[in-house]
Coordinates of C-alpha atoms and ligand atoms in Angstrom, one line a residue:
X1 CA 154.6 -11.2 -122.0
X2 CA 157.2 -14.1 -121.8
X3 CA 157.0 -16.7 -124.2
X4 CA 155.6 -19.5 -121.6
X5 CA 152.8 -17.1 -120.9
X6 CA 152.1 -17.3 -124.2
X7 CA 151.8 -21.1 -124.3
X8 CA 149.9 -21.0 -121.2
X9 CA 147.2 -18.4 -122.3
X10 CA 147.0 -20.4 -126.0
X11 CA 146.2 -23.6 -124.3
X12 CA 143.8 -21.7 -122.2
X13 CA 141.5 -20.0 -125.2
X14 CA 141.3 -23.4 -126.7
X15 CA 139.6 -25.1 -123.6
X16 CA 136.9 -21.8 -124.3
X17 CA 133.8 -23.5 -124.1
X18 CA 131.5 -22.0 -127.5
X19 CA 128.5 -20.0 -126.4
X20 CA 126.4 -23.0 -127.6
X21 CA 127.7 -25.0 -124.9
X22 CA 127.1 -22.8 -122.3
X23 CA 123.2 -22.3 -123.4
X24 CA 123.1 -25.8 -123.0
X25 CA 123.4 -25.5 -118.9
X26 CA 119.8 -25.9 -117.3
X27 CA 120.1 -22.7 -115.2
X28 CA 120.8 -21.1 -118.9
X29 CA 118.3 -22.6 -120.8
X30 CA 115.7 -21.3 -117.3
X31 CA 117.1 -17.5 -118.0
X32 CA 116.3 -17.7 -121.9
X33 CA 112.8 -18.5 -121.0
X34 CA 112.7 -15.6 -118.7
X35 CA 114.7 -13.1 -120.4
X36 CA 114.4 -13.8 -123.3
X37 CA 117.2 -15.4 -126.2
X38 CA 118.7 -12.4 -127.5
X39 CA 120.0 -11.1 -124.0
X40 CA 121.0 -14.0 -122.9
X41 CA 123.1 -15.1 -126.3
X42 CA 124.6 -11.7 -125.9
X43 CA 125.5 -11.4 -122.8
X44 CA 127.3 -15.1 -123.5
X45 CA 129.5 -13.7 -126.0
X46 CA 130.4 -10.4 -123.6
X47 CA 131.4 -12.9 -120.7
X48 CA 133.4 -15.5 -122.8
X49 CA 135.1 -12.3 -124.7
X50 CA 135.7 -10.6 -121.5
X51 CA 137.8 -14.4 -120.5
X52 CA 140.2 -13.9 -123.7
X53 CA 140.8 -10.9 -122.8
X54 CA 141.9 -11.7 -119.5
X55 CA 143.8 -15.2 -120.6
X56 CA 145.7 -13.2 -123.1
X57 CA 146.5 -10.8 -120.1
X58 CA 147.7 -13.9 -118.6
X59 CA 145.4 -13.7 -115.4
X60 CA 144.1 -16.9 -113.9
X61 CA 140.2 -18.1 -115.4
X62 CA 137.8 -20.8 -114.5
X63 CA 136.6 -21.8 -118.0
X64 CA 134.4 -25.0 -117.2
X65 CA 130.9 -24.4 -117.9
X66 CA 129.1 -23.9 -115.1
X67 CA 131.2 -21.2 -114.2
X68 CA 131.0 -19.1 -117.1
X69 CA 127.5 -20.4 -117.3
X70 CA 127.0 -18.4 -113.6
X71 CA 129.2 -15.4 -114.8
X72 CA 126.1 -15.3 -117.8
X73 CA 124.0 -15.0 -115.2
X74 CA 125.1 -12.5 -113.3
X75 CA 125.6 -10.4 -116.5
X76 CA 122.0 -11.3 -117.5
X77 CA 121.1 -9.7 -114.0
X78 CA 123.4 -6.7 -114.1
X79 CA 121.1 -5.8 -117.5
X80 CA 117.3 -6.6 -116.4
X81 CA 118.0 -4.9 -112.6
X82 CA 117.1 -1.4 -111.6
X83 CA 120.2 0.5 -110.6
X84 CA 117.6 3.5 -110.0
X85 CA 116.6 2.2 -106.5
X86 CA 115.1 3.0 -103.5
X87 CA 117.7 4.2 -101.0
X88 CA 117.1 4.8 -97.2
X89 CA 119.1 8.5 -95.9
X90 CA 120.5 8.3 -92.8
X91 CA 123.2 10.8 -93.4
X92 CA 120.9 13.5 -91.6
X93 CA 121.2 16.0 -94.9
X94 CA 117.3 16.8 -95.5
X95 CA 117.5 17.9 -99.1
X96 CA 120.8 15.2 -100.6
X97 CA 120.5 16.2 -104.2
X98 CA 122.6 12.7 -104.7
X99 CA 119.6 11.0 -103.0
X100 CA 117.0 12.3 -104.9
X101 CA 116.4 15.8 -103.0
X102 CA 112.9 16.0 -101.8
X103 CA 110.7 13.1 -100.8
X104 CA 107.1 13.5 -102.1
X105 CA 104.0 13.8 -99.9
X106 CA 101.8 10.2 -99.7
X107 CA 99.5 12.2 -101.7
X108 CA 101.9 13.2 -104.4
X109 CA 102.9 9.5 -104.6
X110 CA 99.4 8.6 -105.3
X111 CA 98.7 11.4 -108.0
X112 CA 102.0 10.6 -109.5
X113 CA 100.8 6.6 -109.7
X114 CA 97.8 7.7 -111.1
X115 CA 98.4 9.8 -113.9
X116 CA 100.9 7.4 -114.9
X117 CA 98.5 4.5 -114.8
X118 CA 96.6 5.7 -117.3
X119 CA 94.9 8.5 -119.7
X120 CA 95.0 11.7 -117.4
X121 CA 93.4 15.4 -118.4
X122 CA 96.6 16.8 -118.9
X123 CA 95.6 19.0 -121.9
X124 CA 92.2 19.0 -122.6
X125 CA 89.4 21.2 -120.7
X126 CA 87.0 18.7 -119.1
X127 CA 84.3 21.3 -119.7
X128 CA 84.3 22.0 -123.7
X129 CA 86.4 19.0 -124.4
X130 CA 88.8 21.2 -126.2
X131 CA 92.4 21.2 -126.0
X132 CA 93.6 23.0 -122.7
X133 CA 96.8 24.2 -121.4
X134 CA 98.9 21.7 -119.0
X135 CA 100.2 25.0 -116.7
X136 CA 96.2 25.2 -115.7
X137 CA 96.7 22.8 -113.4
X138 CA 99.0 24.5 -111.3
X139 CA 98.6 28.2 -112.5
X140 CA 96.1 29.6 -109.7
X141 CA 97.5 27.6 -106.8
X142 CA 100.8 28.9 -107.4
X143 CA 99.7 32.2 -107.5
X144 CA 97.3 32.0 -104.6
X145 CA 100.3 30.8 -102.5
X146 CA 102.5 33.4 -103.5
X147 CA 100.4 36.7 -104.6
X148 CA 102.0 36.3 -108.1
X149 CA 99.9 37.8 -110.8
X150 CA 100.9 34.6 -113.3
X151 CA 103.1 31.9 -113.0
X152 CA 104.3 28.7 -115.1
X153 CA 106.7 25.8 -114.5
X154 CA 109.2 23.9 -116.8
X155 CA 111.9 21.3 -115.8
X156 CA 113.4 22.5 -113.4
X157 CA 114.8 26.0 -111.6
X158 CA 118.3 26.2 -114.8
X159 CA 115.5 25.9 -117.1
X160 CA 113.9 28.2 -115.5
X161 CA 116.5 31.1 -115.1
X162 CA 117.5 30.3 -118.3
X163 CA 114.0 31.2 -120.0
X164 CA 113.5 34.1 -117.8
X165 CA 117.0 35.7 -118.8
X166 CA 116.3 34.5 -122.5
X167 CA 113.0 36.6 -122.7
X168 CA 113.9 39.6 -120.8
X169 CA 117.3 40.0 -122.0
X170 CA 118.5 38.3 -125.0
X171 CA 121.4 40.7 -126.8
X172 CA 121.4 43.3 -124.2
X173 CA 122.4 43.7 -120.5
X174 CA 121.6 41.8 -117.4
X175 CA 123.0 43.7 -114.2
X176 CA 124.4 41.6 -111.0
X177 CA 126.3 41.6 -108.1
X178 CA 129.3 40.2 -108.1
X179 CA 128.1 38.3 -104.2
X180 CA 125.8 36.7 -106.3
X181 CA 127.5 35.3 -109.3
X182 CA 126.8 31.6 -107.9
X183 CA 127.2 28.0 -108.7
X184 CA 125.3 26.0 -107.7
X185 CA 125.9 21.6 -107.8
X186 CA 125.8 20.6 -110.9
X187 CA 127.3 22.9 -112.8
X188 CA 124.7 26.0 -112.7
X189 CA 126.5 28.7 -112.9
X190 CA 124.8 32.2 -113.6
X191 CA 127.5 33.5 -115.6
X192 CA 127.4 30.8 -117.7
X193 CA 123.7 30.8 -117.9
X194 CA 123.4 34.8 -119.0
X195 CA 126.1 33.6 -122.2
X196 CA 123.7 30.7 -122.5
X197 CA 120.9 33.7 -122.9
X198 CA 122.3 35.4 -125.3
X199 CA 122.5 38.2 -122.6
X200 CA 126.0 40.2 -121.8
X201 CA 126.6 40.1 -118.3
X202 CA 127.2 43.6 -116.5
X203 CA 129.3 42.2 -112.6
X204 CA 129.2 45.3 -110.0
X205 CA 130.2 45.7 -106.4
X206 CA 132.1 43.1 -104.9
X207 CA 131.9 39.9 -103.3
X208 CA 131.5 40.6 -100.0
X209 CA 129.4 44.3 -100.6
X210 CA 127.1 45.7 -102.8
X211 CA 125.4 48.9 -102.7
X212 CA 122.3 50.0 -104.5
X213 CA 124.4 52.8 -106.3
X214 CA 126.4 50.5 -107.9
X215 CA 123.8 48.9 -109.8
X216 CA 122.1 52.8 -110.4
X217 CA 125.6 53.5 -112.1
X218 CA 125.6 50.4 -114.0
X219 CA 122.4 51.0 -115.8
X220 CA 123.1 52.4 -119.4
X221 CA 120.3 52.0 -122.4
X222 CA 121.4 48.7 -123.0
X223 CA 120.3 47.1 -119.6
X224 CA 117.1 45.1 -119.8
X225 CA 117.3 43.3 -116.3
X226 CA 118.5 43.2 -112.9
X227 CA 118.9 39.6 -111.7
X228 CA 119.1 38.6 -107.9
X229 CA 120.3 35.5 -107.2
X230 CA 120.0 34.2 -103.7
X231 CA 123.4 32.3 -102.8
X232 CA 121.5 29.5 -101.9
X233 CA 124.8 27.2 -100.8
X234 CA 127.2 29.5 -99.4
X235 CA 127.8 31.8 -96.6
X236 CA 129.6 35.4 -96.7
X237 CA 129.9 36.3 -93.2
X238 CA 131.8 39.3 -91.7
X239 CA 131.6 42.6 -93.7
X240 CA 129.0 42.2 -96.0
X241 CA 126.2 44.1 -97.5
X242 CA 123.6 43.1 -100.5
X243 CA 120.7 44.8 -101.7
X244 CA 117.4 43.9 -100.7
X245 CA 114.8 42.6 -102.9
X246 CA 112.9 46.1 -102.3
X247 CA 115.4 48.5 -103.1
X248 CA 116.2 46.7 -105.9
X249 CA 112.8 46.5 -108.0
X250 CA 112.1 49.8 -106.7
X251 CA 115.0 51.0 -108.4
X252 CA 114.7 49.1 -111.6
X253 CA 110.8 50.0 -111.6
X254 CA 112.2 53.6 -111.5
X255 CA 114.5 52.8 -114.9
X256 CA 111.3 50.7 -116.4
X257 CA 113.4 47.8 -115.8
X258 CA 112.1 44.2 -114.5
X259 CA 114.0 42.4 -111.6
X260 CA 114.0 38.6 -111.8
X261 CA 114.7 36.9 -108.3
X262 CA 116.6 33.8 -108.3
X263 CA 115.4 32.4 -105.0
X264 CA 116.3 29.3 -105.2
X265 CA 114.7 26.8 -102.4
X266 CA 110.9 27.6 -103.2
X267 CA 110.0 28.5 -99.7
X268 CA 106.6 29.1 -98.6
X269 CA 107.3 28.8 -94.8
X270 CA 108.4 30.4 -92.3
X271 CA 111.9 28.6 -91.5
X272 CA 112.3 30.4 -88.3
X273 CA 109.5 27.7 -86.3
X274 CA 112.0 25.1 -87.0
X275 CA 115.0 27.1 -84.8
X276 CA 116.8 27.6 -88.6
X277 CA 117.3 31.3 -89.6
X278 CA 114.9 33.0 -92.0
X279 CA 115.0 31.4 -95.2
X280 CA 113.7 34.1 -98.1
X281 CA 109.9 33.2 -99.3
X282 CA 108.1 32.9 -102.7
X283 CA 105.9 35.5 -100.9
X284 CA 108.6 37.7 -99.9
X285 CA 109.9 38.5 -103.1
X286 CA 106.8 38.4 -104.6
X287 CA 105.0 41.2 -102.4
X288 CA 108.8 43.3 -102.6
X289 CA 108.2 43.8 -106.0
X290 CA 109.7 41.5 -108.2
X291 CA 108.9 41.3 -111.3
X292 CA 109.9 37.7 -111.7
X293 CA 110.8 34.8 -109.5
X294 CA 112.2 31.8 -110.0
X295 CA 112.6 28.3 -107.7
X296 CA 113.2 24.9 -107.9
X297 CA 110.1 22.2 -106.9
X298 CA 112.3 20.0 -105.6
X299 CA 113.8 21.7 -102.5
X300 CA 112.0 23.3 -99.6
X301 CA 109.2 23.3 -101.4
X302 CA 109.1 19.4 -101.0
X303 CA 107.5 18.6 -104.3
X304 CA 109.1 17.1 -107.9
X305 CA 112.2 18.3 -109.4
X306 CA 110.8 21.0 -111.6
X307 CA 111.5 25.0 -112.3
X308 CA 108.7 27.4 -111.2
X309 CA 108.2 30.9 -112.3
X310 CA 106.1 33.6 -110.9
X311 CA 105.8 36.9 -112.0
X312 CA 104.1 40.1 -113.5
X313 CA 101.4 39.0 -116.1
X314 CA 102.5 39.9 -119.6
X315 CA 106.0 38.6 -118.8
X316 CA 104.6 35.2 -118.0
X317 CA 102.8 35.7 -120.9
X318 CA 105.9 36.2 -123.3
X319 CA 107.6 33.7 -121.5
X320 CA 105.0 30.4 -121.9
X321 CA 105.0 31.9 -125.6
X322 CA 109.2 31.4 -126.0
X323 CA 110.0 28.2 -128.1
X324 CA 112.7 27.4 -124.8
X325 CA 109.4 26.8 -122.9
X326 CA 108.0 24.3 -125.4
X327 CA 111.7 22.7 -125.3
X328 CA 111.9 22.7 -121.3
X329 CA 107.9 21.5 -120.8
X330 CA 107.6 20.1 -117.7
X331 CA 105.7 16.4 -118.1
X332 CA 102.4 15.1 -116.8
X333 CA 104.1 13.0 -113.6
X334 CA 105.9 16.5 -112.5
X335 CA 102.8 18.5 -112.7
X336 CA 100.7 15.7 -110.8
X337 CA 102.9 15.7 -108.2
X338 CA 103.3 19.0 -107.8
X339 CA 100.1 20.2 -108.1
X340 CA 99.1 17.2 -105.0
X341 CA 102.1 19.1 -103.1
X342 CA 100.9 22.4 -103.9
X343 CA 97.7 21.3 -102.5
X344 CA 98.7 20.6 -99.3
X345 CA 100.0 23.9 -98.5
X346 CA 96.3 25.6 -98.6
X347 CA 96.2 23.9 -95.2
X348 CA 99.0 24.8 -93.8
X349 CA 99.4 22.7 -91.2
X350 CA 98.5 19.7 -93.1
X351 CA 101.5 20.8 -95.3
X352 CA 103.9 20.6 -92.2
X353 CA 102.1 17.1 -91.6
X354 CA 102.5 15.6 -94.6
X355 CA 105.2 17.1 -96.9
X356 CA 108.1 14.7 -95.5
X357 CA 111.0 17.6 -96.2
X358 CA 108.7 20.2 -94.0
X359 CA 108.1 16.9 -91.3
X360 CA 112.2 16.5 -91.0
X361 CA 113.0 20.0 -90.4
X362 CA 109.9 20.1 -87.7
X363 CA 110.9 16.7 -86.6
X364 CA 111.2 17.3 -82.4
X365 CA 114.3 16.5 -80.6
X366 CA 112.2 14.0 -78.0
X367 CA 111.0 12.2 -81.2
X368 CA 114.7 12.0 -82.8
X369 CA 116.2 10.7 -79.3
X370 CA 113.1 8.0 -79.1
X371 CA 113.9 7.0 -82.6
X372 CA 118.0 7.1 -81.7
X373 CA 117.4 4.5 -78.6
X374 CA 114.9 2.2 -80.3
X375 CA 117.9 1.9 -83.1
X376 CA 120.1 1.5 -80.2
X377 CA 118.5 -0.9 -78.2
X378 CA 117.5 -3.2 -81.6
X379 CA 121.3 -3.1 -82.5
X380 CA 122.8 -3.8 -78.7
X381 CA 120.3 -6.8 -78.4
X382 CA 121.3 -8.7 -81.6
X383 CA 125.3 -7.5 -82.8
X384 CA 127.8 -9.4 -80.7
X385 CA 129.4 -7.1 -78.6
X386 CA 133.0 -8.4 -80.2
X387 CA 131.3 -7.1 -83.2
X388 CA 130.5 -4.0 -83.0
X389 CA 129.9 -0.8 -80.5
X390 CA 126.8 1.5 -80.6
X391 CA 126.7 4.6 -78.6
X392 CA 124.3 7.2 -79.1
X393 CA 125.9 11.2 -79.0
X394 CA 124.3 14.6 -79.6
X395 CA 125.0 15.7 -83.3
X396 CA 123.9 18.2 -86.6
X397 CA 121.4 17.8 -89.3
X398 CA 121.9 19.6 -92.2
X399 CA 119.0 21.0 -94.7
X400 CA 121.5 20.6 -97.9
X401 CA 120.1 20.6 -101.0
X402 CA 121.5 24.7 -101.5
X403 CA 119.0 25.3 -98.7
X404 CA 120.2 27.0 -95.5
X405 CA 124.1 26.7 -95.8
X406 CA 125.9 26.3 -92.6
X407 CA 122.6 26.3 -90.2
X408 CA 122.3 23.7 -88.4
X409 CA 120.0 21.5 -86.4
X410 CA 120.4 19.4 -83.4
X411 CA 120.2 15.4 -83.1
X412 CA 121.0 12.4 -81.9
X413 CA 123.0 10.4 -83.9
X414 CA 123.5 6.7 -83.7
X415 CA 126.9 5.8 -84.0
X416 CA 128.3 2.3 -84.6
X417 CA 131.5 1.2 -84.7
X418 CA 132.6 -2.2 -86.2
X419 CA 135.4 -4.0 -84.7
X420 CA 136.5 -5.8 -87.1
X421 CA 136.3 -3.9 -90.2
X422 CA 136.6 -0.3 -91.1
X423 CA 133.5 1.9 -91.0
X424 CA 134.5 2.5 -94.8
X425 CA 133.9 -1.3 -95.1
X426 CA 130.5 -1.0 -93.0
X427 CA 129.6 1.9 -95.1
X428 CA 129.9 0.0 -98.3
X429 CA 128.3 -3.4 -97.0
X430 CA 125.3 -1.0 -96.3
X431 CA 125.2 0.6 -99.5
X432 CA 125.0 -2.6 -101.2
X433 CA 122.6 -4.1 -99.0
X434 CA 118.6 -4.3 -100.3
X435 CA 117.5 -1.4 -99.8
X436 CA 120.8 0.1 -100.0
X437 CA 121.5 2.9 -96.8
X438 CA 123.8 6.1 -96.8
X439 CA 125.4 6.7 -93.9
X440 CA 127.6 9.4 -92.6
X441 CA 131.3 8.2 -91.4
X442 CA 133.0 9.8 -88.8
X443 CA 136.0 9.2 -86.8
X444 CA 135.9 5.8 -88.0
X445 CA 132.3 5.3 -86.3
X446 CA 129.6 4.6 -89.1
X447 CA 127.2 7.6 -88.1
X448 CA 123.0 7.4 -88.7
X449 CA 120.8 10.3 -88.3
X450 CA 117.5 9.0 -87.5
X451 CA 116.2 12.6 -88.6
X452 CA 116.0 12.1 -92.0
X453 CA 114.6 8.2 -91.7
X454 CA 111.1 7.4 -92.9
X455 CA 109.3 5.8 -90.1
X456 CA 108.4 2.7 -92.2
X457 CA 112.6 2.6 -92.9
X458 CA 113.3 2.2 -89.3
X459 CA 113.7 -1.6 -89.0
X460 CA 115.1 -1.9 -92.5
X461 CA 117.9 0.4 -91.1
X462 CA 118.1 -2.7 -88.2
X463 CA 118.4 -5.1 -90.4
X464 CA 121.3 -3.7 -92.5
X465 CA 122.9 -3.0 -90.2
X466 CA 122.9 -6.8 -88.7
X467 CA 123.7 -8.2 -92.1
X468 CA 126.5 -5.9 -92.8
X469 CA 127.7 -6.2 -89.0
X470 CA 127.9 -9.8 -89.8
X471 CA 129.7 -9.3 -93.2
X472 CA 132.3 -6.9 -91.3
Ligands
LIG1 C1 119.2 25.1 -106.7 C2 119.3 26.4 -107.3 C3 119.3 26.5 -108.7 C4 119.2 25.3 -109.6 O1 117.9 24.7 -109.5 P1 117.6 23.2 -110.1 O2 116.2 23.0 -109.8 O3 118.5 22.2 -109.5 O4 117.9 23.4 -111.6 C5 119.4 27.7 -109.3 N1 119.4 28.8 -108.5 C6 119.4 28.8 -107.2 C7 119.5 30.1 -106.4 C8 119.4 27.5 -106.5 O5 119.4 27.5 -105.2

């Protein structure tokens, strides 16, 4: 810094007004009575600190009052506002883990609203008035849905394989294929999981092929579990071969051994009505003989983020008894809204009419083009043309979410392309707009896949897009 910067900046802290001043200003003195003293005092002290740190950097500051009086404010506002908001997807990926993965059922919604609104029977049996178990609530549907003898939840599907591995193999050997030694977002990763364990990893075949005699030669005394692990985000095409589910318990039942199946998306449909490729069920693994199964709630299940296992009775059994399943307990708005989703699926079509992830995959083609020239016709009528172009063109959904990698299915996508701005630019005046919409971009052409739009979030889509056409 050069000595007249120096000056400069000196002279500037001086004209500092003192934090008493600024509470002096009306709009101040209106935020103190709202938010209350202490917030706004601090946040006073954060703005007019952050402003000697820039003077002494020699930037450029307003320093009158009722500027730093509306730079309070803002801070004031950055503090009491949600940042965890509702956001409309119209990137056309079903299950967007960065969006929140699967949106629940109205009638989840409402269980969720009402267990949180006040004393619920989470633990206590409304019969005897004694203390009960929370699982209850969800125990029998899960296993009427899936065959499974006993079943439990916890967090969520880490949590899940995490316990399972714990129980069944802590200090000896868990066998698996090297095609299925996974991560998955986030930073599961099963080998890291089985160290997590306590369990010593035992890797055979290869990555693209594995035979059920490579797992027979890899059993030793020390082996307490075979683990499959559906790669629930990836694709090995070409020359491949895996065990089935089957072979495998069959196998292991032969050693005395338990399988746990990693499946992954919590299936209970049949994927193949929506033109995607079979997706492997709870019920599948389940009725091949597994001996435990583990999914997440949150995926094509369409329920709360949460970790459900299913298995043989006394294994259940030892796992609810683990301390990790005290440590990983699943709480009361997870198990209302699950137990509402799993609900739904007793009548099944009633689950493919009101579990919203089931409704987007089923979602016709004549309903997605409707929806793509309503959106259309609502932009063309009100964004000057010298503003923006919208064109409509055939296009992918994606299920995401680790569900289904690579499958695709058709719609029609809603493209609009500002003309004097970037679609980056677009893209970000949307995200920002209230309720903030993600869009896809490509070739410079901000892209909206009315597939994965809530009907209620159609005109909301219309008018961000307006305001941010305007702000572009
Ligand atoms: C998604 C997934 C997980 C992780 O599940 P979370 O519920 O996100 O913890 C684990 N295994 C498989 C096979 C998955 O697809």
């Amino acid at each position: 810094m050069n000595m007249r910067q120096n000056r400069d900046s000196r002279a500037d802290l001086r004209q500092i007004p003192a934090v008493s001043r600024i509470l002096q200003e009306a709009e101040v003195q209106s935020a103190i009575a709202e938010h209350g003293r202490e917030l706004v005092v601090t946040c006073a002290r954060d703005v007019l600190n952050r402003l000697r740190e820039r003077i002494r950097r020699g930037e450029p500051v307003a320093v009158d009052a009722g500027s730093v009086a509306g730079q309070v404010l803002e801070e004031v506002y950055r503090w009491r506002h949600r940042t965890l908001r509702q956001a409309i997807n119209a990137t056309g990926v079903v299950l967007h883990t960065g969006l929140g993965r699967a949106v629940l059922a109205e009638s989840a919604k409402r269980a969720i609203a009402e267990v949180a609104s006040g004393h619920s029977m989470l633990e206590i049996d409304r019969e005897t008035g004694e203390r009960g178990d929370r699982i209850d609530h969800v125990r029998d549907l899960l296993c009427r849905l899936t065959g499974a003898e006993d079943a439990t939840v916890v967090n969520n599907n880490a949590g899940a394989v995490l316990l399972a591995v714990t129980v069944l193999a802590q200090g000896r050997e868990v066998i698996i294929s090297r095609g299925q030694l996974v991560e998955i977002g986030g930073a599961f990763r099963m080998p890291d999981i089985i160290a997590q364990s306590g369990a010593r990893l035992v890797e055979v075949g290869t990555t693209n092929r594995t035979r059920l005699s490579d797992y027979e030669r890899a059993i030793t005394g020390d082996t307490a579990l075979l683990l499959r692990c559906h790669p629930s985000n990836f694709r090995i095409v070409g020359f491949v071969e895996e065990v089935c589910a089957q072979e495998l318990a069959e196998l292991a039942h032969r050693y005395n051994l338990p399988v746990l199946d990693d499946v992954g998306s919590g299936c209970l449909v049949n994927t193949e009505q929506f033109g995607l490729e079979h997706e492997p069920t709870l019920q599948e693994s389940i009725s091949a003989g597994c001996d435990v199964v583990t999914c997440s709630g949150d995926k094509l299940l369409g329920g709360p983020q949460a970790g459900i296992i299913l298995g043989k009775k006394p294994i259940i059994e030892a796992i609810r008894r683990h301390p990790l399943h005290r440590a990983l307990r699943v709480d009361k708005l997870t198990l209302a809204g699950l137990e509402a989703t799993l609900r739904l699926y007793l009548n099944m079509d009633q689950a493919l009419r009101e579990i919203p992830v089931l409704r987007a995959l089923a979602m016709p083609a004549e309903q997605i083009r409707r929806r793509a020239q309503r959106l259309k016709r609502r932009l063309q009528s009100s964004l000057p043309a010298d503003r923006a172009t919208v064109r409509l063109r055939p296009g992918v959904s994606q299920v995401g979410g680790g569900s289904l990698p690579g499958q695709e299915l058709s719609t029609t996508l809603v493209c609009v392309r500002p003309l004097r701005a970037s679609a980056q630019q677009m893209a970000h005046a949307l995200r920002w707009h209230e309720p903030a919409v993600f869009v896809r971009i490509e070739q410079d052409e901000v892209v909206i896949d009315p597939r994965t739009l809530l009907e209620h979030e159609l005109e909301a889509v219309v008018t961000a897009l307006l305001s941010a056409g305007e702000s572009c």
